[in-house]
């Protein structure tokens, strides 16, 4: 009988703490999916070593190779869903189309606030502090051809106190990400692919 476990690929460019949380979550035996592949457009991204240490195949794919339709189609042949976790390049259009409704991203703010080009990492939290917001959070959304623009699937909030530094907010937002991103992906898989 064919194994019904769904295959997840993660695209990431950096540290990879979310990728690690995702891999660990889906490593639990009773999950409907597992992470089988990590691709990074940065050869020296720590996410590659993190994934390998957890037994997941992890490959560097150059920016040009990400746009190579044949190569990417081959690499993602048995992939059911793509999870972006700190992936700092626009996903080529043919991949967005191929994984329509099955490719998700997490953004460290309450979109549409503090999203768009150039809004990533600590910059997001600096902008939140500078604007005097009283709350911020995370957004899990489908990937579309618009930067941070796809349909929102899930949001979670945290308060921002006047004394908070960007680093303190970043730490709280990261904690929210580790807690909520993996189950949000699991829910999407169950909804989009009910056999999962
Ligand atoms: C996360 O804050 C995520 O929201 C954003 O990029 C960051 C990646 O951090 N998209 P890490 O590499 O998972 O530690």
Coordinates of C-alpha atoms and ligand atoms in Angstrom, one line a residue:
X1 CA 0.0 0.0 0.0
X2 CA 1.3 3.5 -0.8
X3 CA 2.4 5.5 2.2
X4 CA 0.0 8.4 2.6
X5 CA 2.5 10.6 4.4
X6 CA 2.7 14.0 2.6
X7 CA 6.1 15.5 1.7
X8 CA 7.0 19.0 2.7
X9 CA 9.9 21.0 1.3
X10 CA 11.2 24.1 3.2
X11 CA 12.8 27.0 1.4
X12 CA 15.0 29.1 3.7
X13 CA 17.8 31.6 3.4
X14 CA 19.1 32.1 7.0
X15 CA 19.4 30.8 10.5
X16 CA 16.6 28.2 10.2
X17 CA 15.1 28.2 13.6
X18 CA 11.6 27.9 12.1
X19 CA 12.8 25.2 9.8
X20 CA 14.1 23.3 12.7
X21 CA 10.8 23.7 14.7
X22 CA 8.9 22.5 11.6
X23 CA 11.1 19.4 11.1
X24 CA 10.9 18.5 14.7
X25 CA 7.1 18.9 14.8
X26 CA 6.5 16.7 11.7
X27 CA 9.0 14.1 13.0
X28 CA 6.4 13.0 15.5
X29 CA 5.2 9.6 14.4
X30 CA 1.5 10.4 14.2
X31 CA 1.7 13.4 11.8
X32 CA 0.2 13.4 8.4
X33 CA 3.4 14.8 6.8
X34 CA 7.1 15.0 7.2
X35 CA 9.8 17.4 6.0
X36 CA 11.9 15.6 3.4
X37 CA 13.8 18.4 1.8
X38 CA 15.3 21.8 2.6
X39 CA 16.5 24.2 -0.1
X40 CA 18.5 27.3 0.5
X41 CA 19.6 30.0 -1.9
X42 CA 22.5 30.8 0.4
X43 CA 25.4 28.4 0.3
X44 CA 26.5 29.2 3.9
X45 CA 23.0 29.5 5.5
X46 CA 23.0 27.8 8.9
X47 CA 19.6 26.2 8.0
X48 CA 21.4 23.7 5.8
X49 CA 23.5 22.3 8.7
X50 CA 20.5 22.4 11.1
X51 CA 18.4 20.3 8.6
X52 CA 21.2 17.8 8.0
X53 CA 21.7 17.3 11.7
X54 CA 18.1 16.3 11.9
X55 CA 18.5 13.8 9.0
X56 CA 16.8 15.9 6.3
X57 CA 18.3 16.3 2.9
X58 CA 19.4 19.9 2.5
X59 CA 20.7 21.5 -0.7
X60 CA 22.1 24.8 -1.8
X61 CA 20.4 26.0 -4.9
X62 CA 21.7 29.2 -6.5
X63 CA 19.3 32.1 -7.3
X64 CA 19.6 31.2 -11.0
X65 CA 19.0 27.5 -10.4
X66 CA 15.8 28.4 -8.5
X67 CA 14.6 29.9 -11.7
X68 CA 15.5 26.8 -13.7
X69 CA 12.1 25.2 -14.4
X70 CA 13.4 21.7 -15.3
X71 CA 15.7 21.5 -12.3
X72 CA 13.1 22.7 -9.8
X73 CA 10.4 20.5 -11.3
X74 CA 12.8 17.5 -10.8
X75 CA 13.8 18.6 -7.3
X76 CA 10.2 19.0 -6.2
X77 CA 8.7 16.1 -8.0
X78 CA 7.4 14.2 -5.0
X79 CA 6.7 17.4 -2.9
X80 CA 3.1 18.0 -1.8
X81 CA 3.6 21.4 0.0
X82 CA 6.3 24.1 0.2
X83 CA 6.9 26.0 3.4
X84 CA 8.9 29.2 3.3
X85 CA 10.8 30.0 6.5
X86 CA 12.9 33.1 6.2
X87 CA 13.3 32.7 2.4
X88 CA 14.7 36.0 1.1
X89 CA 14.0 35.8 -2.6
X90 CA 10.8 36.0 -4.6
X91 CA 9.7 32.6 -5.5
X92 CA 9.7 32.1 -9.3
X93 CA 6.2 32.4 -10.8
X94 CA 6.2 28.8 -12.2
X95 CA 6.7 27.5 -8.7
X96 CA 4.0 29.7 -7.2
X97 CA 1.6 28.4 -9.8
X98 CA 2.7 24.8 -9.4
X99 CA 2.1 24.9 -5.7
X100 CA -0.9 27.2 -5.7
X101 CA -2.7 26.8 -2.4
X102 CA 0.1 24.6 -1.1
X103 CA 2.9 27.1 -0.6
X104 CA 2.9 29.1 2.7
X105 CA 5.0 31.8 4.3
X106 CA 5.3 33.2 7.7
X107 CA 5.8 36.9 8.3
X108 CA 6.8 38.4 11.7
X109 CA 4.1 41.1 11.8
X110 CA 0.4 41.4 11.6
X111 CA 0.0 41.8 7.8
X112 CA -0.8 43.9 6.0
X113 CA 1.1 46.0 8.5
X114 CA 4.9 46.0 8.2
X115 CA 5.0 43.8 5.1
X116 CA 6.4 44.1 1.6
X117 CA 9.8 44.5 0.0
X118 CA 12.6 45.2 2.4
X119 CA 10.5 44.3 5.5
X120 CA 12.2 41.3 7.0
X121 CA 14.1 40.3 10.2
X122 CA 14.9 42.9 12.8
X123 CA 13.8 45.7 10.5
X124 CA 10.2 44.7 11.0
X125 CA 10.4 45.0 14.7
X126 CA 12.3 48.3 14.5
X127 CA 9.5 49.7 12.4
X128 CA 6.9 48.4 14.9
X129 CA 8.7 50.2 17.8
X130 CA 9.2 53.4 15.7
X131 CA 5.5 53.6 14.9
X132 CA 4.3 53.2 18.5
X133 CA 2.2 50.1 17.8
X134 CA 0.6 48.6 20.9
X135 CA 0.5 45.1 19.4
X136 CA 2.3 43.0 16.8
X137 CA 2.4 39.3 16.0
X138 CA 2.8 36.7 13.2
X139 CA 1.0 36.0 10.0
X140 CA 0.9 32.7 8.1
X141 CA -0.3 33.2 4.6
X142 CA -0.4 31.5 1.2
X143 CA 2.2 32.6 -1.3
X144 CA 1.1 34.6 -4.3
X145 CA 3.1 36.6 -6.8
X146 CA 2.8 39.7 -4.6
X147 CA 5.4 40.0 -1.8
X148 CA 3.6 39.2 1.5
X149 CA 0.3 39.5 -0.3
X150 CA -1.3 36.0 -0.4
X151 CA -4.4 35.0 1.5
X152 CA -4.0 35.1 5.3
X153 CA -4.5 31.7 7.0
X154 CA -3.6 32.5 10.6
X155 CA -2.5 35.3 12.8
X156 CA -1.4 35.5 16.5
X157 CA -0.7 38.6 18.5
X158 CA 1.6 39.8 21.3
X159 CA 1.4 43.1 23.2
X160 CA 4.0 45.8 22.6
X161 CA 4.9 47.8 25.7
X162 CA 6.4 51.3 25.4
X163 CA 9.7 50.0 27.0
X164 CA 10.1 47.0 24.5
X165 CA 13.2 46.9 22.3
X166 CA 13.1 45.4 18.8
X167 CA 15.2 42.5 20.1
X168 CA 12.7 41.8 22.9
X169 CA 9.8 41.9 20.4
X170 CA 11.7 39.7 18.0
X171 CA 12.2 37.0 20.7
X172 CA 8.4 37.0 21.6
X173 CA 7.5 36.9 17.9
X174 CA 9.9 33.9 17.3
X175 CA 8.3 32.0 20.2
X176 CA 4.9 32.6 18.6
X177 CA 6.2 31.3 15.3
X178 CA 7.6 28.1 16.7
X179 CA 4.3 27.4 18.5
X180 CA 1.9 28.2 15.7
X181 CA 3.6 27.7 12.3
X182 CA 3.8 23.9 12.3
X183 CA 0.2 23.3 13.3
X184 CA -1.0 25.9 10.8
X185 CA 0.8 24.0 8.0
X186 CA -0.6 20.7 9.3
X187 CA -4.1 22.3 9.2
X188 CA -3.6 23.5 5.6
X189 CA -2.5 20.0 4.6
X190 CA -5.6 18.5 6.1
X191 CA -7.8 21.0 4.5
X192 CA -6.2 21.1 1.1
X193 CA -5.4 17.4 0.9
X194 CA -8.1 15.7 3.1
X195 CA -6.5 12.3 2.6
X196 CA -3.5 13.6 4.6
Ligands
LIG1 C1 11.2 34.6 10.9 O1 11.0 35.6 11.8 C2 10.1 34.6 9.8 O2 8.9 35.2 10.3 C3 10.7 35.4 8.7 O3 12.0 35.1 8.7 C4 12.5 34.8 10.0 C5 13.3 33.5 9.9 O4 13.9 33.2 11.0 N1 10.0 35.1 7.5 P1 14.6 31.8 11.2 O5 15.6 31.7 10.0 O6 13.6 30.7 11.1 O7 15.3 31.8 12.5

